[in-house]
Amino acid sequence: MVSDAGPAAPVLGIETSCDETAAAVVVSGRQIRSSIVSSQVDLHARFGGVVPELASRAHLELVGPVIAEALGEAATDLSDLAAVAACRGPGLAGAVLVVSGGHTLLVTMQAHGQYRVVGQTVDDAAGEAFDKVARHLGLGYPGGPAIDALARQGNPEAIHFPRAMPGEPDFSFAGLKTAVVNHVRQHPDAALADVAASFQAAVVDQLVDKLAAAADEAGAPTLVLGGGVAANSALRERVSTLAADTRRRAFLPAPALCTDNGAMIAGAAWWRWQADGPTPLTDGVDPALGLPLAG
Ligand code: KG4
């Protein structure tokens, strides 16, 4: 939806692709006036993962109040908005039983909207591995923050878990998850903090090694992290160090902007809108929506 408001007018971004109902008001794709996130974590926690049908119903109930709060906090009226941006994919769709496991993608970006996928996971996404390992260790859902916290008390070199697909741009985390499960089965007395720290180190090593190789190959001057796992403290530290060591810039979004939020939708929509104009309201949800790739 687009109004006659000028280019500096605010965009309302709405995010409902998974288990957060979120809305934000963002000006010029960059200035966040408000960002409201209502998490459904408690609703899904007892199932150990997101239940799409429950998520849809909760989004319906929450989206109105969340939008009202975002507009209120930004002191913005609906009529002030330049555009409304809603996430149409990838993720869950109300009537489709697709359970998105998240993504692990290594992408080079030339400019806004110009992406090339360099590598991706051949099985589980990194966030999925965090969630599955955490569930196995009895740490609850979502697993990433719980493992991140527990790992701080553990020794990342206590157990050597495999770093899959060395020398290749693609990722694999399913074997690592199995290795953790087997280790805990064989060593029931293992200190959970050491298991968490060693598992996390294996994930971070794999991510950062491939990031470093891809950045070298592409001659990329800048490293950018995005997505829920970008909130991981060990990953953030390693990427900051890599950037400093190789004289690159690193953009690490604030942790609250790594997990699902409306500001990223409004921000991304701003650049899309400048390039392609508005999306027709007849365009439906696409649970498997991919990045627009450069040829
Ligand atoms: O991007 P995101 O919010 O949601 C979708 O994939 O839709 O990512 C969620 C993922 C979950 O797997 C969660 O466990 C993980 O991000 N995550 C983390 C951390 N915070 C969230 N993983 C590792 N360390 C964290 N601190």
PDB file of N, CA and C in Angstrom, residues 152-237:
ATOM      1  N   ARG A 152      29.029 -20.048  28.037  1.00  0.00           N
ATOM      2  CA  ARG A 152      29.939 -19.100  28.700  1.00  0.00           C
ATOM      3  C   ARG A 152      30.625 -19.731  29.905  1.00  0.00           C
ATOM      4  N   GLN A 153      29.959 -20.745  30.492  1.00  0.00           N
ATOM      5  CA  GLN A 153      30.547 -21.407  31.673  1.00  0.00           C
ATOM      6  C   GLN A 153      31.336 -22.659  31.296  1.00  0.00           C
ATOM      7  N   GLY A 154      31.424 -22.965  30.006  1.00  0.00           N
ATOM      8  CA  GLY A 154      32.069 -24.206  29.600  1.00  0.00           C
ATOM      9  C   GLY A 154      33.362 -23.978  28.845  1.00  0.00           C
ATOM     10  N   ASN A 155      34.061 -25.091  28.556  1.00  0.00           N
ATOM     11  CA  ASN A 155      35.327 -25.045  27.824  1.00  0.00           C
ATOM     12  C   ASN A 155      35.068 -25.448  26.369  1.00  0.00           C
ATOM     13  N   PRO A 156      35.264 -24.525  25.430  1.00  0.00           N
ATOM     14  CA  PRO A 156      34.959 -24.835  24.022  1.00  0.00           C
ATOM     15  C   PRO A 156      35.904 -25.870  23.421  1.00  0.00           C
ATOM     16  N   GLU A 157      37.023 -26.160  24.133  1.00  0.00           N
ATOM     17  CA  GLU A 157      37.964 -27.158  23.609  1.00  0.00           C
ATOM     18  C   GLU A 157      37.846 -28.482  24.348  1.00  0.00           C
ATOM     19  N   ALA A 158      36.838 -28.616  25.212  1.00  0.00           N
ATOM     20  CA  ALA A 158      36.716 -29.844  26.015  1.00  0.00           C
ATOM     21  C   ALA A 158      36.453 -31.060  25.137  1.00  0.00           C
ATOM     22  N   ILE A 159      35.636 -30.905  24.112  1.00  0.00           N
ATOM     23  CA  ILE A 159      35.278 -32.035  23.238  1.00  0.00           C
ATOM     24  C   ILE A 159      35.479 -31.556  21.802  1.00  0.00           C
ATOM     25  N   HIS A 160      36.109 -32.396  20.977  1.00  0.00           N
ATOM     26  CA  HIS A 160      36.270 -31.972  19.584  1.00  0.00           C
ATOM     27  C   HIS A 160      35.140 -32.542  18.748  1.00  0.00           C
ATOM     28  N   PHE A 161      34.181 -31.690  18.394  1.00  0.00           N
ATOM     29  CA  PHE A 161      33.105 -32.095  17.487  1.00  0.00           C
ATOM     30  C   PHE A 161      33.508 -31.764  16.052  1.00  0.00           C
ATOM     31  N   PRO A 162      32.952 -32.506  15.068  1.00  0.00           N
ATOM     32  CA  PRO A 162      33.409 -32.323  13.682  1.00  0.00           C
ATOM     33  C   PRO A 162      33.042 -30.966  13.087  1.00  0.00           C
ATOM     34  N   ARG A 163      33.929 -30.466  12.221  1.00  0.00           N
ATOM     35  CA  ARG A 163      33.681 -29.269  11.405  1.00  0.00           C
ATOM     36  C   ARG A 163      33.454 -29.807   9.995  1.00  0.00           C
ATOM     37  N   ALA A 164      32.200 -29.792   9.549  1.00  0.00           N
ATOM     38  CA  ALA A 164      31.857 -30.489   8.299  1.00  0.00           C
ATOM     39  C   ALA A 164      32.264 -29.691   7.067  1.00  0.00           C
ATOM     40  N   MET A 165      32.398 -30.402   5.959  1.00  0.00           N
ATOM     41  CA  MET A 165      32.603 -29.826   4.624  1.00  0.00           C
ATOM     42  C   MET A 165      33.772 -28.834   4.561  1.00  0.00           C
ATOM     43  N   PRO A 166      34.962 -29.206   5.105  1.00  0.00           N
ATOM     44  CA  PRO A 166      36.063 -28.238   5.045  1.00  0.00           C
ATOM     45  C   PRO A 166      36.430 -27.931   3.598  1.00  0.00           C
ATOM     46  N   GLY A 167      36.784 -26.681   3.349  1.00  0.00           N
ATOM     47  CA  GLY A 167      37.214 -26.283   2.009  1.00  0.00           C
ATOM     48  C   GLY A 167      36.084 -26.094   1.017  1.00  0.00           C
ATOM     49  N   GLU A 168      34.839 -26.308   1.450  1.00  0.00           N
ATOM     50  CA  GLU A 168      33.700 -26.129   0.545  1.00  0.00           C
ATOM     51  C   GLU A 168      32.862 -24.939   1.007  1.00  0.00           C
ATOM     52  N   PRO A 169      32.159 -24.301   0.089  1.00  0.00           N
ATOM     53  CA  PRO A 169      31.362 -23.139   0.508  1.00  0.00           C
ATOM     54  C   PRO A 169      30.065 -23.523   1.216  1.00  0.00           C
ATOM     55  N   ASP A 170      29.595 -24.760   1.008  1.00  0.00           N
ATOM     56  CA  ASP A 170      28.326 -25.160   1.637  1.00  0.00           C
ATOM     57  C   ASP A 170      28.528 -25.598   3.091  1.00  0.00           C
ATOM     58  N   PHE A 171      27.427 -25.579   3.837  1.00  0.00           N
ATOM     59  CA  PHE A 171      27.445 -25.924   5.264  1.00  0.00           C
ATOM     60  C   PHE A 171      26.739 -27.256   5.492  1.00  0.00           C
ATOM     61  N   SER A 172      27.061 -27.898   6.608  1.00  0.00           N
ATOM     62  CA  SER A 172      26.292 -29.069   7.043  1.00  0.00           C
ATOM     63  C   SER A 172      26.335 -29.114   8.563  1.00  0.00           C
ATOM     64  N   PHE A 173      25.169 -29.278   9.187  1.00  0.00           N
ATOM     65  CA  PHE A 173      25.110 -29.315  10.655  1.00  0.00           C
ATOM     66  C   PHE A 173      24.442 -30.565  11.200  1.00  0.00           C
ATOM     67  N   ALA A 174      23.906 -31.413  10.308  1.00  0.00           N
ATOM     68  CA  ALA A 174      23.179 -32.591  10.801  1.00  0.00           C
ATOM     69  C   ALA A 174      24.137 -33.579  11.478  1.00  0.00           C
ATOM     70  N   GLY A 175      25.333 -33.769  10.885  1.00  0.00           N
ATOM     71  CA  GLY A 175      26.313 -34.703  11.467  1.00  0.00           C
ATOM     72  C   GLY A 175      26.801 -34.208  12.817  1.00  0.00           C
ATOM     73  N   LEU A 176      26.957 -32.908  12.953  1.00  0.00           N
ATOM     74  CA  LEU A 176      27.398 -32.314  14.222  1.00  0.00           C
ATOM     75  C   LEU A 176      26.364 -32.587  15.315  1.00  0.00           C
ATOM     76  N   LYS A 177      25.111 -32.407  14.946  1.00  0.00           N
ATOM     77  CA  LYS A 177      24.032 -32.661  15.920  1.00  0.00           C
ATOM     78  C   LYS A 177      24.084 -34.120  16.379  1.00  0.00           C
ATOM     79  N   THR A 178      24.244 -35.046  15.426  1.00  0.00           N
ATOM     80  CA  THR A 178      24.313 -36.472  15.781  1.00  0.00           C
ATOM     81  C   THR A 178      25.530 -36.744  16.663  1.00  0.00           C
ATOM     82  N   ALA A 179      26.663 -36.077  16.346  1.00  0.00           N
ATOM     83  CA  ALA A 179      27.880 -36.283  17.148  1.00  0.00           C
ATOM     84  C   ALA A 179      27.645 -35.836  18.595  1.00  0.00           C
ATOM     85  N   VAL A 180      26.907 -34.747  18.787  1.00  0.00           N
ATOM     86  CA  VAL A 180      26.617 -34.270  20.152  1.00  0.00           C
ATOM     87  C   VAL A 180      25.712 -35.276  20.870  1.00  0.00           C
ATOM     88  N   VAL A 181      24.684 -35.735  20.170  1.00  0.00           N
ATOM     89  CA  VAL A 181      23.752 -36.704  20.770  1.00  0.00           C
ATOM     90  C   VAL A 181      24.511 -37.966  21.179  1.00  0.00           C
ATOM     91  N   ASN A 182      25.372 -38.471  20.283  1.00  0.00           N
ATOM     92  CA  ASN A 182      26.143 -39.685  20.589  1.00  0.00           C
ATOM     93  C   ASN A 182      27.084 -39.465  21.760  1.00  0.00           C
ATOM     94  N   HIS A 183      27.723 -38.297  21.798  1.00  0.00           N
ATOM     95  CA  HIS A 183      28.670 -38.024  22.881  1.00  0.00           C
ATOM     96  C   HIS A 183      27.958 -38.052  24.238  1.00  0.00           C
ATOM     97  N   VAL A 184      26.792 -37.421  24.276  1.00  0.00           N
ATOM     98  CA  VAL A 184      26.066 -37.343  25.555  1.00  0.00           C
ATOM     99  C   VAL A 184      25.570 -38.731  25.959  1.00  0.00           C
ATOM    100  N   ARG A 185      25.209 -39.530  24.956  1.00  0.00           N
ATOM    101  CA  ARG A 185      24.761 -40.902  25.243  1.00  0.00           C
ATOM    102  C   ARG A 185      25.919 -41.730  25.818  1.00  0.00           C
ATOM    103  N   GLN A 186      27.109 -41.559  25.225  1.00  0.00           N
ATOM    104  CA  GLN A 186      28.273 -42.343  25.674  1.00  0.00           C
ATOM    105  C   GLN A 186      28.888 -41.799  26.959  1.00  0.00           C
ATOM    106  N   HIS A 187      28.692 -40.502  27.204  1.00  0.00           N
ATOM    107  CA  HIS A 187      29.270 -39.872  28.412  1.00  0.00           C
ATOM    108  C   HIS A 187      28.160 -39.163  29.167  1.00  0.00           C
ATOM    109  N   PRO A 188      27.274 -39.945  29.818  1.00  0.00           N
ATOM    110  CA  PRO A 188      26.124 -39.305  30.478  1.00  0.00           C
ATOM    111  C   PRO A 188      26.529 -38.322  31.581  1.00  0.00           C
ATOM    112  N   ASP A 189      27.769 -38.425  32.067  1.00  0.00           N
ATOM    113  CA  ASP A 189      28.206 -37.499  33.121  1.00  0.00           C
ATOM    114  C   ASP A 189      28.903 -36.254  32.574  1.00  0.00           C
ATOM    115  N   ALA A 190      28.963 -36.130  31.251  1.00  0.00           N
ATOM    116  CA  ALA A 190      29.671 -34.975  30.666  1.00  0.00           C
ATOM    117  C   ALA A 190      29.058 -33.673  31.181  1.00  0.00           C
ATOM    118  N   ALA A 191      29.929 -32.708  31.457  1.00  0.00           N
ATOM    119  CA  ALA A 191      29.424 -31.398  31.923  1.00  0.00           C
ATOM    120  C   ALA A 191      28.693 -30.723  30.764  1.00  0.00           C
ATOM    121  N   LEU A 192      27.420 -30.389  30.981  1.00  0.00           N
ATOM    122  CA  LEU A 192      26.611 -29.820  29.892  1.00  0.00           C
ATOM    123  C   LEU A 192      27.197 -28.510  29.362  1.00  0.00           C
ATOM    124  N   ALA A 193      27.812 -27.738  30.255  1.00  0.00           N
ATOM    125  CA  ALA A 193      28.396 -26.460  29.812  1.00  0.00           C
ATOM    126  C   ALA A 193      29.527 -26.712  28.815  1.00  0.00           C
ATOM    127  N   ASP A 194      30.316 -27.781  29.049  1.00  0.00           N
ATOM    128  CA  ASP A 194      31.399 -28.115  28.110  1.00  0.00           C
ATOM    129  C   ASP A 194      30.825 -28.594  26.779  1.00  0.00           C
ATOM    130  N   VAL A 195      29.755 -29.399  26.855  1.00  0.00           N
ATOM    131  CA  VAL A 195      29.115 -29.883  25.622  1.00  0.00           C
ATOM    132  C   VAL A 195      28.586 -28.684  24.829  1.00  0.00           C
ATOM    133  N   ALA A 196      27.897 -27.767  25.529  1.00  0.00           N
ATOM    134  CA  ALA A 196      27.321 -26.590  24.857  1.00  0.00           C
ATOM    135  C   ALA A 196      28.424 -25.741  24.243  1.00  0.00           C
ATOM    136  N   ALA A 197      29.500 -25.506  24.999  1.00  0.00           N
ATOM    137  CA  ALA A 197      30.583 -24.641  24.500  1.00  0.00           C
ATOM    138  C   ALA A 197      31.295 -25.301  23.316  1.00  0.00           C
ATOM    139  N   SER A 198      31.492 -26.618  23.390  1.00  0.00           N
ATOM    140  CA  SER A 198      32.203 -27.312  22.311  1.00  0.00           C
ATOM    141  C   SER A 198      31.342 -27.405  21.057  1.00  0.00           C
ATOM    142  N   PHE A 199      30.048 -27.620  21.248  1.00  0.00           N
ATOM    143  CA  PHE A 199      29.124 -27.631  20.103  1.00  0.00           C
ATOM    144  C   PHE A 199      29.108 -26.248  19.439  1.00  0.00           C
ATOM    145  N   GLN A 200      28.959 -25.216  20.261  1.00  0.00           N
ATOM    146  CA  GLN A 200      28.896 -23.852  19.731  1.00  0.00           C
ATOM    147  C   GLN A 200      30.180 -23.502  18.970  1.00  0.00           C
ATOM    148  N   ALA A 201      31.325 -23.944  19.522  1.00  0.00           N
ATOM    149  CA  ALA A 201      32.603 -23.666  18.851  1.00  0.00           C
ATOM    150  C   ALA A 201      32.643 -24.329  17.479  1.00  0.00           C
ATOM    151  N   ALA A 202      32.082 -25.540  17.368  1.00  0.00           N
ATOM    152  CA  ALA A 202      32.077 -26.238  16.075  1.00  0.00           C
ATOM    153  C   ALA A 202      31.189 -25.515  15.066  1.00  0.00           C
ATOM    154  N   VAL A 203      30.037 -25.004  15.526  1.00  0.00           N
ATOM    155  CA  VAL A 203      29.151 -24.250  14.625  1.00  0.00           C
ATOM    156  C   VAL A 203      29.854 -22.965  14.171  1.00  0.00           C
ATOM    157  N   VAL A 204      30.401 -22.249  15.136  1.00  0.00           N
ATOM    158  CA  VAL A 204      31.008 -20.945  14.830  1.00  0.00           C
ATOM    159  C   VAL A 204      32.227 -21.131  13.922  1.00  0.00           C
ATOM    160  N   ASP A 205      33.057 -22.154  14.189  1.00  0.00           N
ATOM    161  CA  ASP A 205      34.216 -22.422  13.323  1.00  0.00           C
ATOM    162  C   ASP A 205      33.774 -22.633  11.887  1.00  0.00           C
ATOM    163  N   GLN A 206      32.743 -23.475  11.728  1.00  0.00           N
ATOM    164  CA  GLN A 206      32.284 -23.771  10.374  1.00  0.00           C
ATOM    165  C   GLN A 206      31.779 -22.491   9.687  1.00  0.00           C
ATOM    166  N   LEU A 207      30.979 -21.714  10.401  1.00  0.00           N
ATOM    167  CA  LEU A 207      30.415 -20.485   9.809  1.00  0.00           C
ATOM    168  C   LEU A 207      31.526 -19.498   9.446  1.00  0.00           C
ATOM    169  N   VAL A 208      32.452 -19.300  10.377  1.00  0.00           N
ATOM    170  CA  VAL A 208      33.454 -18.243  10.173  1.00  0.00           C
ATOM    171  C   VAL A 208      34.499 -18.664   9.132  1.00  0.00           C
ATOM    172  N   ASP A 209      34.887 -19.948   9.115  1.00  0.00           N
ATOM    173  CA  ASP A 209      35.859 -20.405   8.106  1.00  0.00           C
ATOM    174  C   ASP A 209      35.313 -20.168   6.703  1.00  0.00           C
ATOM    175  N   LYS A 210      34.043 -20.495   6.512  1.00  0.00           N
ATOM    176  CA  LYS A 210      33.459 -20.352   5.168  1.00  0.00           C
ATOM    177  C   LYS A 210      33.211 -18.882   4.826  1.00  0.00           C
ATOM    178  N   LEU A 211      32.858 -18.110   5.849  1.00  0.00           N
ATOM    179  CA  LEU A 211      32.688 -16.668   5.634  1.00  0.00           C
ATOM    180  C   LEU A 211      34.018 -16.047   5.198  1.00  0.00           C
ATOM    181  N   ALA A 212      35.100 -16.427   5.899  1.00  0.00           N
ATOM    182  CA  ALA A 212      36.418 -15.856   5.582  1.00  0.00           C
ATOM    183  C   ALA A 212      36.824 -16.232   4.160  1.00  0.00           C
ATOM    184  N   ALA A 213      36.631 -17.502   3.787  1.00  0.00           N
ATOM    185  CA  ALA A 213      37.030 -17.948   2.444  1.00  0.00           C
ATOM    186  C   ALA A 213      36.200 -17.234   1.380  1.00  0.00           C
ATOM    187  N   ALA A 214      34.896 -17.098   1.621  1.00  0.00           N
ATOM    188  CA  ALA A 214      34.026 -16.457   0.625  1.00  0.00           C
ATOM    189  C   ALA A 214      34.362 -14.973   0.495  1.00  0.00           C
ATOM    190  N   ALA A 215      34.692 -14.333   1.616  1.00  0.00           N
ATOM    191  CA  ALA A 215      35.027 -12.902   1.569  1.00  0.00           C
ATOM    192  C   ALA A 215      36.331 -12.701   0.793  1.00  0.00           C
ATOM    193  N   ASP A 216      37.312 -13.609   0.991  1.00  0.00           N
ATOM    194  CA  ASP A 216      38.576 -13.533   0.240  1.00  0.00           C
ATOM    195  C   ASP A 216      38.315 -13.698  -1.250  1.00  0.00           C
ATOM    196  N   GLU A 217      37.558 -14.741  -1.550  1.00  0.00           N
ATOM    197  CA  GLU A 217      37.266 -15.080  -2.949  1.00  0.00           C
ATOM    198  C   GLU A 217      36.573 -13.920  -3.671  1.00  0.00           C
ATOM    199  N   ALA A 218      35.622 -13.275  -2.960  1.00  0.00           N
ATOM    200  CA  ALA A 218      34.843 -12.193  -3.586  1.00  0.00           C
ATOM    201  C   ALA A 218      35.549 -10.843  -3.475  1.00  0.00           C
ATOM    202  N   GLY A 219      36.634 -10.796  -2.698  1.00  0.00           N
ATOM    203  CA  GLY A 219      37.281  -9.501  -2.454  1.00  0.00           C
ATOM    204  C   GLY A 219      36.347  -8.538  -1.736  1.00  0.00           C
ATOM    205  N   ALA A 220      35.532  -9.080  -0.834  1.00  0.00           N
ATOM    206  CA  ALA A 220      34.510  -8.259  -0.168  1.00  0.00           C
ATOM    207  C   ALA A 220      35.142  -7.385   0.922  1.00  0.00           C
ATOM    208  N   PRO A 221      34.879  -6.081   0.909  1.00  0.00           N
ATOM    209  CA  PRO A 221      35.450  -5.201   1.931  1.00  0.00           C
ATOM    210  C   PRO A 221      34.655  -5.185   3.230  1.00  0.00           C
ATOM    211  N   THR A 222      33.452  -5.796   3.222  1.00  0.00           N
ATOM    212  CA  THR A 222      32.540  -5.674   4.361  1.00  0.00           C
ATOM    213  C   THR A 222      31.929  -7.026   4.694  1.00  0.00           C
ATOM    214  N   LEU A 223      31.807  -7.315   5.988  1.00  0.00           N
ATOM    215  CA  LEU A 223      31.148  -8.543   6.437  1.00  0.00           C
ATOM    216  C   LEU A 223      29.848  -8.146   7.137  1.00  0.00           C
ATOM    217  N   VAL A 224      28.769  -8.848   6.825  1.00  0.00           N
ATOM    218  CA  VAL A 224      27.467  -8.533   7.433  1.00  0.00           C
ATOM    219  C   VAL A 224      26.852  -9.818   7.964  1.00  0.00           C
ATOM    220  N   LEU A 225      26.335  -9.776   9.184  1.00  0.00           N
ATOM    221  CA  LEU A 225      25.619 -10.928   9.731  1.00  0.00           C
ATOM    222  C   LEU A 225      24.137 -10.605   9.816  1.00  0.00           C
ATOM    223  N   GLY A 226      23.290 -11.611   9.594  1.00  0.00           N
ATOM    224  CA  GLY A 226      21.853 -11.424   9.762  1.00  0.00           C
ATOM    225  C   GLY A 226      21.204 -12.706  10.212  1.00  0.00           C
ATOM    226  N   GLY A 227      20.001 -12.613  10.767  1.00  0.00           N
ATOM    227  CA  GLY A 227      19.280 -13.808  11.216  1.00  0.00           C
ATOM    228  C   GLY A 227      19.515 -14.081  12.684  1.00  0.00           C
ATOM    229  N   GLY A 228      18.685 -14.951  13.247  1.00  0.00           N
ATOM    230  CA  GLY A 228      18.700 -15.192  14.688  1.00  0.00           C
ATOM    231  C   GLY A 228      20.047 -15.600  15.245  1.00  0.00           C
ATOM    232  N   VAL A 229      20.779 -16.451  14.527  1.00  0.00           N
ATOM    233  CA  VAL A 229      22.056 -16.947  15.041  1.00  0.00           C
ATOM    234  C   VAL A 229      23.106 -15.824  15.090  1.00  0.00           C
ATOM    235  N   ALA A 230      22.848 -14.737  14.349  1.00  0.00           N
ATOM    236  CA  ALA A 230      23.758 -13.587  14.405  1.00  0.00           C
ATOM    237  C   ALA A 230      23.756 -12.944  15.794  1.00  0.00           C
ATOM    238  N   ALA A 231      22.794 -13.313  16.643  1.00  0.00           N
ATOM    239  CA  ALA A 231      22.785 -12.817  18.030  1.00  0.00           C
ATOM    240  C   ALA A 231      23.779 -13.581  18.895  1.00  0.00           C
ATOM    241  N   ASN A 232      24.349 -14.660  18.356  1.00  0.00           N
ATOM    242  CA  ASN A 232      25.242 -15.508  19.166  1.00  0.00           C
ATOM    243  C   ASN A 232      26.533 -14.765  19.545  1.00  0.00           C
ATOM    244  N   SER A 233      26.852 -14.774  20.831  1.00  0.00           N
ATOM    245  CA  SER A 233      27.972 -13.948  21.291  1.00  0.00           C
ATOM    246  C   SER A 233      29.311 -14.441  20.748  1.00  0.00           C
ATOM    247  N   ALA A 234      29.496 -15.779  20.666  1.00  0.00           N
ATOM    248  CA  ALA A 234      30.771 -16.309  20.164  1.00  0.00           C
ATOM    249  C   ALA A 234      30.938 -15.983  18.683  1.00  0.00           C
ATOM    250  N   LEU A 235      29.859 -16.099  17.926  1.00  0.00           N
ATOM    251  CA  LEU A 235      29.928 -15.788  16.494  1.00  0.00           C
ATOM    252  C   LEU A 235      30.254 -14.308  16.285  1.00  0.00           C
ATOM    253  N   ARG A 236      29.618 -13.454  17.073  1.00  0.00           N
ATOM    254  CA  ARG A 236      29.846 -12.007  16.928  1.00  0.00           C
ATOM    255  C   ARG A 236      31.299 -11.660  17.231  1.00  0.00           C
ATOM    256  N   GLU A 237      31.831 -12.308  18.274  1.00  0.00           N
ATOM    257  CA  GLU A 237      33.212 -12.028  18.644  1.00  0.00           C
ATOM    258  C   GLU A 237      34.172 -12.456  17.534  1.00  0.00           C
TER     259      GLU A 237
END
